[in-house]
Amino acid sequence: MWVKPHPDFNPEKPLFVCILASTETAKIPNISAAGKSPQLTDYTPAADAELVETGNAISISEPAMTPSGAPTPAVLTRASMLLTDIPCLFINSGLRIRPKIPAIDINAQPGGDIRKGHAVVDALDIYKKSQALGKKLGKLSDFVIIGESVPGGTTTAMGVMKALGYDGKVSSSFPENPLSLKDRVVSEGMKHAGITFGSLRNDPLRAVECLGDPMMACAAGLVDGLDTKAVLAGGTQMVSVLGIIKHLDLKRDVSIATTCYVADDASANFREMTTTLGYQAFAADPGFGNSRLAGLRMYESGEVKEGVGAGGAMFLAAMMGFSQKEFREKVEEVCDCIFGAAIS
Amino acid sequence: MWVKPHPDFNPEKPLFVCILASTETAKIPNISAAGKSPQLTDYTPAADAELVETGNAISISEPAMTPSGAPTPAVLTRASMLLTDIPCLFINSGLRIRPKIPAIDINAQPGGDIRKGHAVVDALDIYKKSQALGKKLGKLSDFVIIGESVPGGTTTAMGVMKALGYDGKVSSSFPENPLSLKDRVVSEGMKHAGITFGSLRNDPLRAVECLGDPMMACAAGLVDGLDTKAVLAGGTQMVSVLGIIKHLDLKRDVSIATTCYVADDASANFREMTTTLGYQAFAADPGFGNSRLAGLRMYESGEVKEGVGAGGAMFLAAMMGFSQKEFREKVEEVCDCIFGAAIS
């Protein structure tokens, strides 16, 4: 199924926002596939944003695909933006490498290595700035979809969920989810921060500070400020943001949309977590099994699952009346332009 | 008179945008009063934005006022934003010092010294990025007011106007307008760029490149992309942007709004220029002669004239139904909060 429809989707001024952040956590060997090497994960968010905006990942010299040839999920987001003509704004919430396209800079520090137990030194500051930004954007838009590009982000998501008292099994950018490595990393961080499972359930921003990443503080602050319909576009990373929102006791009209690849990932527990937290969840299936491009068919085997708000962008295209086939063909067209024969 | 009304002002989603840029031109001795010293003009746009957003010019340690005690025009802009509750977005179009609040970074280089005849190396790049940003913002807002904070900006305005073939007598941030110094600076720039009066009338972006500043390329690109009602908020600097728009042959619904202090400045020719260029112009009078604050009464003697979109912000407050007295009292309240007894 393409996507379960949103019960009251009728925005006049929809807006897609994508929050970008770097983390040192992503540089732990074998933790993130979002970059050709751990050091190069710094370039990934900038390249993703550039690809969505221009069709060209300006900041990286290699093609934006996995070693086996599956393209970045940014191609799905670009396809949706082209189809729907919805404006997309990027937020720099702590980047080491700035994108070569316009982005809202909220003056955040890049995220640290959560093993040290003190990963986001400016969590409250980010939250407040983002909340103020959300207030402004909420006056311009009545429906905001919030995506992210944060290498290492599923590990920080696991950390924050544990600090809040949830056994959030997170998804991965690798086909084989390195869950035991993530578990060790999170445990080390919890030890250094002096926290235990659920001990920060009443202080979610402190959980971000210890074990999270700057995107989380930004996304939660944005939802707080918006005071309009919001959809978090992402997998288990955005589930952790829902956890933060819930534990901050924010009463907001917020739901979550992801890809079928995350929703159906047996190594993670997206559906269980969103049910437990009590938020409406949507999953969109681009039907890539029928794609003429081998690189896209690889999504079906879990080679790539989500990112750059791809699931929410698909959801948006579906809500605006585009069919699964129209969406898939637009993604193929985007891939042809960017990669040529390299993914056929 | 408070302000001449706009004939068809009825926006649903108004937006105020303020473009920030640094220039080396501002560091020519005695050319700009927008900073305690020529070197400190780098901090002025950041401090202006911070003051509008938070009431605190975080990036500077001195009070944001002239040596004789007249407050920055940013207090007028802040007063308008507080009264009207219109969202305000800042654009970093080439800053040396970034503001400590969210701003849209379009990755522009700071402006050079126009005496060298090559001041904006990336004028076309800025224009294109800003045009793309304008397309997005135009989908969210139906009425955009565009202000600026650019030290040295009246000198670059004079340069661009001469290159386009206009004898634009520009205003000044000093009570005594150093027009002959500006003339010498512009002449030196024209000589080094190998251009003469009016020789770039068919190539306005080249005029910006040689003698302008990064804000100009950004403002013109934004208006191009917006495709909705736009008002340039500023004095002779924004007149030069109108010149660029006209000479680019952009057909857009654009007008200009400034303070009575610029419109009535006998050393400049704001009204003559806007008539010559053929755009509708508005001037707003805050009635500061009746203010209880000495610092605001100084505006009446030309101590400060315009900046940070103050004129357009006033125009906006007037169009939204606030009286001159309500506006003045809000400015006084803003000043009380920021400066305490220092400007009474």
mmCIF file of N, CA and C in Angstrom, chain A residues 90-155:
data_model
loop_
_atom_site.group_PDB
_atom_site.id
_atom_site.type_symbol
_atom_site.label_atom_id
_atom_site.label_comp_id
_atom_site.label_asym_id
_atom_site.label_seq_id
_atom_site.Cartn_x
_atom_site.Cartn_y
_atom_site.Cartn_z
ATOM 1 N N PHE A 90 16.020 24.412 4.953
ATOM 2 C CA PHE A 90 16.984 23.615 5.706
ATOM 3 C C PHE A 90 17.413 24.379 6.954
ATOM 4 N N ILE A 91 17.629 23.636 8.022
ATOM 5 C CA ILE A 91 18.121 24.251 9.259
ATOM 6 C C ILE A 91 19.474 23.643 9.610
ATOM 7 N N ASN A 92 20.465 24.502 9.762
ATOM 8 C CA ASN A 92 21.780 24.084 10.240
ATOM 9 C C ASN A 92 21.743 24.089 11.767
ATOM 10 N N SER A 93 21.596 22.888 12.339
ATOM 11 C CA SER A 93 21.520 22.776 13.801
ATOM 12 C C SER A 93 22.788 22.115 14.328
ATOM 13 N N GLY A 94 23.946 22.645 13.899
ATOM 14 C CA GLY A 94 25.221 22.120 14.374
ATOM 15 C C GLY A 94 25.938 21.295 13.314
ATOM 16 N N LEU A 95 26.359 21.960 12.254
ATOM 17 C CA LEU A 95 27.075 21.281 11.167
ATOM 18 C C LEU A 95 28.557 21.611 11.220
ATOM 19 N N ARG A 96 29.395 20.629 10.920
ATOM 20 C CA ARG A 96 30.821 20.933 10.706
ATOM 21 C C ARG A 96 31.036 21.466 9.298
ATOM 22 N N ILE A 97 30.294 20.952 8.342
ATOM 23 C CA ILE A 97 30.397 21.413 6.949
ATOM 24 C C ILE A 97 29.068 22.055 6.554
ATOM 25 N N ARG A 98 29.119 23.337 6.198
ATOM 26 C CA ARG A 98 27.901 24.054 5.812
ATOM 27 C C ARG A 98 27.516 23.716 4.378
ATOM 28 N N PRO A 99 26.226 23.548 4.092
ATOM 29 C CA PRO A 99 25.835 23.293 2.708
ATOM 30 C C PRO A 99 26.046 24.545 1.845
ATOM 31 N N LYS A 100 26.259 24.334 0.547
ATOM 32 C CA LYS A 100 26.484 25.453 -0.365
ATOM 33 C C LYS A 100 25.161 25.934 -0.958
ATOM 34 N N ILE A 101 24.141 25.872 -0.182
ATOM 35 C CA ILE A 101 22.811 26.394 -0.518
ATOM 36 C C ILE A 101 22.293 27.116 0.725
ATOM 37 N N PRO A 102 21.246 27.951 0.586
ATOM 38 C CA PRO A 102 20.752 28.658 1.770
ATOM 39 C C PRO A 102 20.226 27.705 2.848
ATOM 40 N N ALA A 103 20.582 27.986 4.092
ATOM 41 C CA ALA A 103 20.092 27.198 5.226
ATOM 42 C C ALA A 103 19.973 28.126 6.435
ATOM 43 N N ILE A 104 18.964 27.886 7.247
ATOM 44 C CA ILE A 104 18.779 28.692 8.458
ATOM 45 C C ILE A 104 19.768 28.218 9.506
ATOM 46 N N ASP A 105 20.682 29.104 9.868
ATOM 47 C CA ASP A 105 21.733 28.755 10.824
ATOM 48 C C ASP A 105 21.257 29.147 12.218
ATOM 49 N N ILE A 106 21.065 28.164 13.097
ATOM 50 C CA ILE A 106 20.632 28.539 14.453
ATOM 51 C C ILE A 106 21.806 28.576 15.434
ATOM 52 N N ASN A 107 23.028 28.609 14.905
ATOM 53 C CA ASN A 107 24.221 28.767 15.742
ATOM 54 C C ASN A 107 24.354 27.685 16.799
ATOM 55 N N ALA A 108 24.171 26.457 16.375
ATOM 56 C CA ALA A 108 24.328 25.341 17.303
ATOM 57 C C ALA A 108 25.716 24.734 17.144
ATOM 58 N N GLN A 109 26.209 24.113 18.202
ATOM 59 C CA GLN A 109 27.460 23.360 18.150
ATOM 60 C C GLN A 109 27.190 21.974 17.565
ATOM 61 N N PRO A 110 28.138 21.406 16.791
ATOM 62 C CA PRO A 110 27.979 20.017 16.361
ATOM 63 C C PRO A 110 27.892 19.097 17.584
ATOM 64 N N GLY A 111 27.221 17.972 17.404
ATOM 65 C CA GLY A 111 27.085 17.026 18.507
ATOM 66 C C GLY A 111 28.393 16.314 18.810
ATOM 67 N N GLY A 112 28.611 15.972 20.081
ATOM 68 C CA GLY A 112 29.816 15.255 20.483
ATOM 69 C C GLY A 112 29.647 13.746 20.361
ATOM 70 N N ASP A 113 30.553 13.018 20.982
ATOM 71 C CA ASP A 113 30.530 11.547 21.017
ATOM 72 C C ASP A 113 29.788 11.144 22.287
ATOM 73 N N ILE A 114 28.662 10.437 22.125
ATOM 74 C CA ILE A 114 27.837 10.169 23.313
ATOM 75 C C ILE A 114 28.518 9.235 24.305
ATOM 76 N N ARG A 115 29.594 8.558 23.894
ATOM 77 C CA ARG A 115 30.303 7.713 24.859
ATOM 78 C C ARG A 115 30.804 8.522 26.048
ATOM 79 N N LYS A 116 31.044 9.836 25.816
ATOM 80 C CA LYS A 116 31.523 10.689 26.908
ATOM 81 C C LYS A 116 30.385 11.119 27.836
ATOM 82 N N GLY A 117 29.126 10.893 27.401
ATOM 83 C CA GLY A 117 27.990 11.217 28.267
ATOM 84 C C GLY A 117 27.637 12.694 28.309
ATOM 85 N N HIS A 118 28.164 13.465 27.353
ATOM 86 C CA HIS A 118 27.870 14.913 27.335
ATOM 87 C C HIS A 118 27.955 15.366 25.880
ATOM 88 N N ALA A 119 26.910 15.073 25.120
ATOM 89 C CA ALA A 119 26.992 15.174 23.662
ATOM 90 C C ALA A 119 26.486 16.493 23.089
ATOM 91 N N VAL A 120 25.536 17.131 23.754
ATOM 92 C CA VAL A 120 24.943 18.373 23.209
ATOM 93 C C VAL A 120 25.029 19.447 24.289
ATOM 94 N N VAL A 121 26.130 20.195 24.241
ATOM 95 C CA VAL A 121 26.412 21.161 25.310
ATOM 96 C C VAL A 121 25.370 22.284 25.357
ATOM 97 N N ASP A 122 24.729 22.562 24.209
ATOM 98 C CA ASP A 122 23.833 23.721 24.121
ATOM 99 C C ASP A 122 22.382 23.303 23.850
ATOM 100 N N ALA A 123 21.957 22.184 24.428
ATOM 101 C CA ALA A 123 20.621 21.650 24.118
ATOM 102 C C ALA A 123 19.504 22.660 24.408
ATOM 103 N N LEU A 124 19.537 23.289 25.559
ATOM 104 C CA LEU A 124 18.462 24.226 25.914
ATOM 105 C C LEU A 124 18.493 25.461 25.022
ATOM 106 N N ASP A 125 19.688 25.939 24.716
ATOM 107 C CA ASP A 125 19.842 27.098 23.839
ATOM 108 C C ASP A 125 19.279 26.788 22.449
ATOM 109 N N ILE A 126 19.619 25.618 21.927
ATOM 110 C CA ILE A 126 19.089 25.202 20.623
ATOM 111 C C ILE A 126 17.565 25.145 20.686
ATOM 112 N N TYR A 127 17.064 24.532 21.743
ATOM 113 C CA TYR A 127 15.610 24.387 21.898
ATOM 114 C C TYR A 127 14.922 25.751 21.853
ATOM 115 N N LYS A 128 15.452 26.701 22.590
ATOM 116 C CA LYS A 128 14.811 28.023 22.674
ATOM 117 C C LYS A 128 14.874 28.769 21.341
ATOM 118 N N LYS A 129 16.029 28.690 20.663
ATOM 119 C CA LYS A 129 16.146 29.376 19.362
ATOM 120 C C LYS A 129 15.205 28.737 18.358
ATOM 121 N N SER A 130 15.120 27.430 18.406
ATOM 122 C CA SER A 130 14.289 26.712 17.458
ATOM 123 C C SER A 130 12.813 26.958 17.743
ATOM 124 N N GLN A 131 12.489 27.070 18.995
ATOM 125 C CA GLN A 131 11.121 27.396 19.403
ATOM 126 C C GLN A 131 10.720 28.773 18.843
ATOM 127 N N ALA A 132 11.637 29.743 18.948
ATOM 128 C CA ALA A 132 11.367 31.083 18.409
ATOM 129 C C ALA A 132 11.205 31.017 16.892
ATOM 130 N N LEU A 133 12.050 30.234 16.242
ATOM 131 C CA LEU A 133 11.941 30.057 14.789
ATOM 132 C C LEU A 133 10.605 29.403 14.436
ATOM 133 N N GLY A 134 10.226 28.395 15.223
ATOM 134 C CA GLY A 134 8.958 27.706 14.997
ATOM 135 C C GLY A 134 7.774 28.660 15.098
ATOM 136 N N LYS A 135 7.831 29.571 16.055
ATOM 137 C CA LYS A 135 6.739 30.554 16.195
ATOM 138 C C LYS A 135 6.579 31.354 14.913
ATOM 139 N N LYS A 136 7.711 31.727 14.311
ATOM 140 C CA LYS A 136 7.656 32.498 13.059
ATOM 141 C C LYS A 136 7.115 31.646 11.921
ATOM 142 N N LEU A 137 7.664 30.462 11.769
ATOM 143 C CA LEU A 137 7.260 29.610 10.641
ATOM 144 C C LEU A 137 5.790 29.209 10.782
ATOM 145 N N GLY A 138 5.325 29.065 12.013
ATOM 146 C CA GLY A 138 3.924 28.719 12.249
ATOM 147 C C GLY A 138 2.958 29.820 11.828
ATOM 148 N N LYS A 139 3.466 31.041 11.719
ATOM 149 C CA LYS A 139 2.615 32.138 11.225
ATOM 150 C C LYS A 139 2.520 32.122 9.708
ATOM 151 N N LEU A 140 3.459 31.435 9.058
ATOM 152 C CA LEU A 140 3.493 31.399 7.590
ATOM 153 C C LEU A 140 2.903 30.106 7.045
ATOM 154 N N SER A 141 3.029 29.028 7.793
ATOM 155 C CA SER A 141 2.595 27.721 7.302
ATOM 156 C C SER A 141 1.599 27.096 8.271
ATOM 157 N N ASP A 142 0.646 26.332 7.732
ATOM 158 C CA ASP A 142 -0.339 25.660 8.581
ATOM 159 C C ASP A 142 -0.106 24.155 8.671
ATOM 160 N N PHE A 143 0.993 23.661 8.052
ATOM 161 C CA PHE A 143 1.269 22.228 8.093
ATOM 162 C C PHE A 143 2.755 22.045 7.812
ATOM 163 N N VAL A 144 3.504 21.634 8.812
ATOM 164 C CA VAL A 144 4.958 21.572 8.667
ATOM 165 C C VAL A 144 5.454 20.138 8.824
ATOM 166 N N ILE A 145 6.203 19.686 7.836
ATOM 167 C CA ILE A 145 6.816 18.359 7.867
ATOM 168 C C ILE A 145 8.293 18.567 8.211
ATOM 169 N N ILE A 146 8.778 17.810 9.180
ATOM 170 C CA ILE A 146 10.136 18.043 9.684
ATOM 171 C C ILE A 146 10.995 16.795 9.493
ATOM 172 N N GLY A 147 11.944 16.859 8.581
ATOM 173 C CA GLY A 147 12.878 15.775 8.343
ATOM 174 C C GLY A 147 14.230 16.046 8.982
ATOM 175 N N GLU A 148 15.164 15.134 8.792
ATOM 176 C CA GLU A 148 16.503 15.299 9.379
ATOM 177 C C GLU A 148 17.566 14.616 8.530
ATOM 178 N N SER A 149 18.786 15.084 8.625
ATOM 179 C CA SER A 149 19.952 14.346 8.141
ATOM 180 C C SER A 149 21.035 14.459 9.203
ATOM 181 N N VAL A 150 21.206 13.387 9.961
ATOM 182 C CA VAL A 150 22.147 13.370 11.092
ATOM 183 C C VAL A 150 22.864 12.028 11.129
ATOM 184 N N PRO A 151 24.078 11.951 10.601
ATOM 185 C CA PRO A 151 24.830 10.699 10.717
ATOM 186 C C PRO A 151 25.039 10.319 12.182
ATOM 187 N N GLY A 152 24.892 9.046 12.465
ATOM 188 C CA GLY A 152 25.012 8.585 13.852
ATOM 189 C C GLY A 152 23.714 8.728 14.627
ATOM 190 N N GLY A 153 22.680 9.190 13.953
ATOM 191 C CA GLY A 153 21.447 9.581 14.635
ATOM 192 C C GLY A 153 20.623 8.445 15.214
ATOM 193 N N THR A 154 20.781 7.227 14.695
ATOM 194 C CA THR A 154 19.988 6.151 15.306
ATOM 195 C C THR A 154 20.604 5.728 16.644
ATOM 196 N N THR A 155 21.926 5.909 16.770
ATOM 197 C CA THR A 155 22.577 5.577 18.045
ATOM 198 C C THR A 155 22.203 6.586 19.122
#
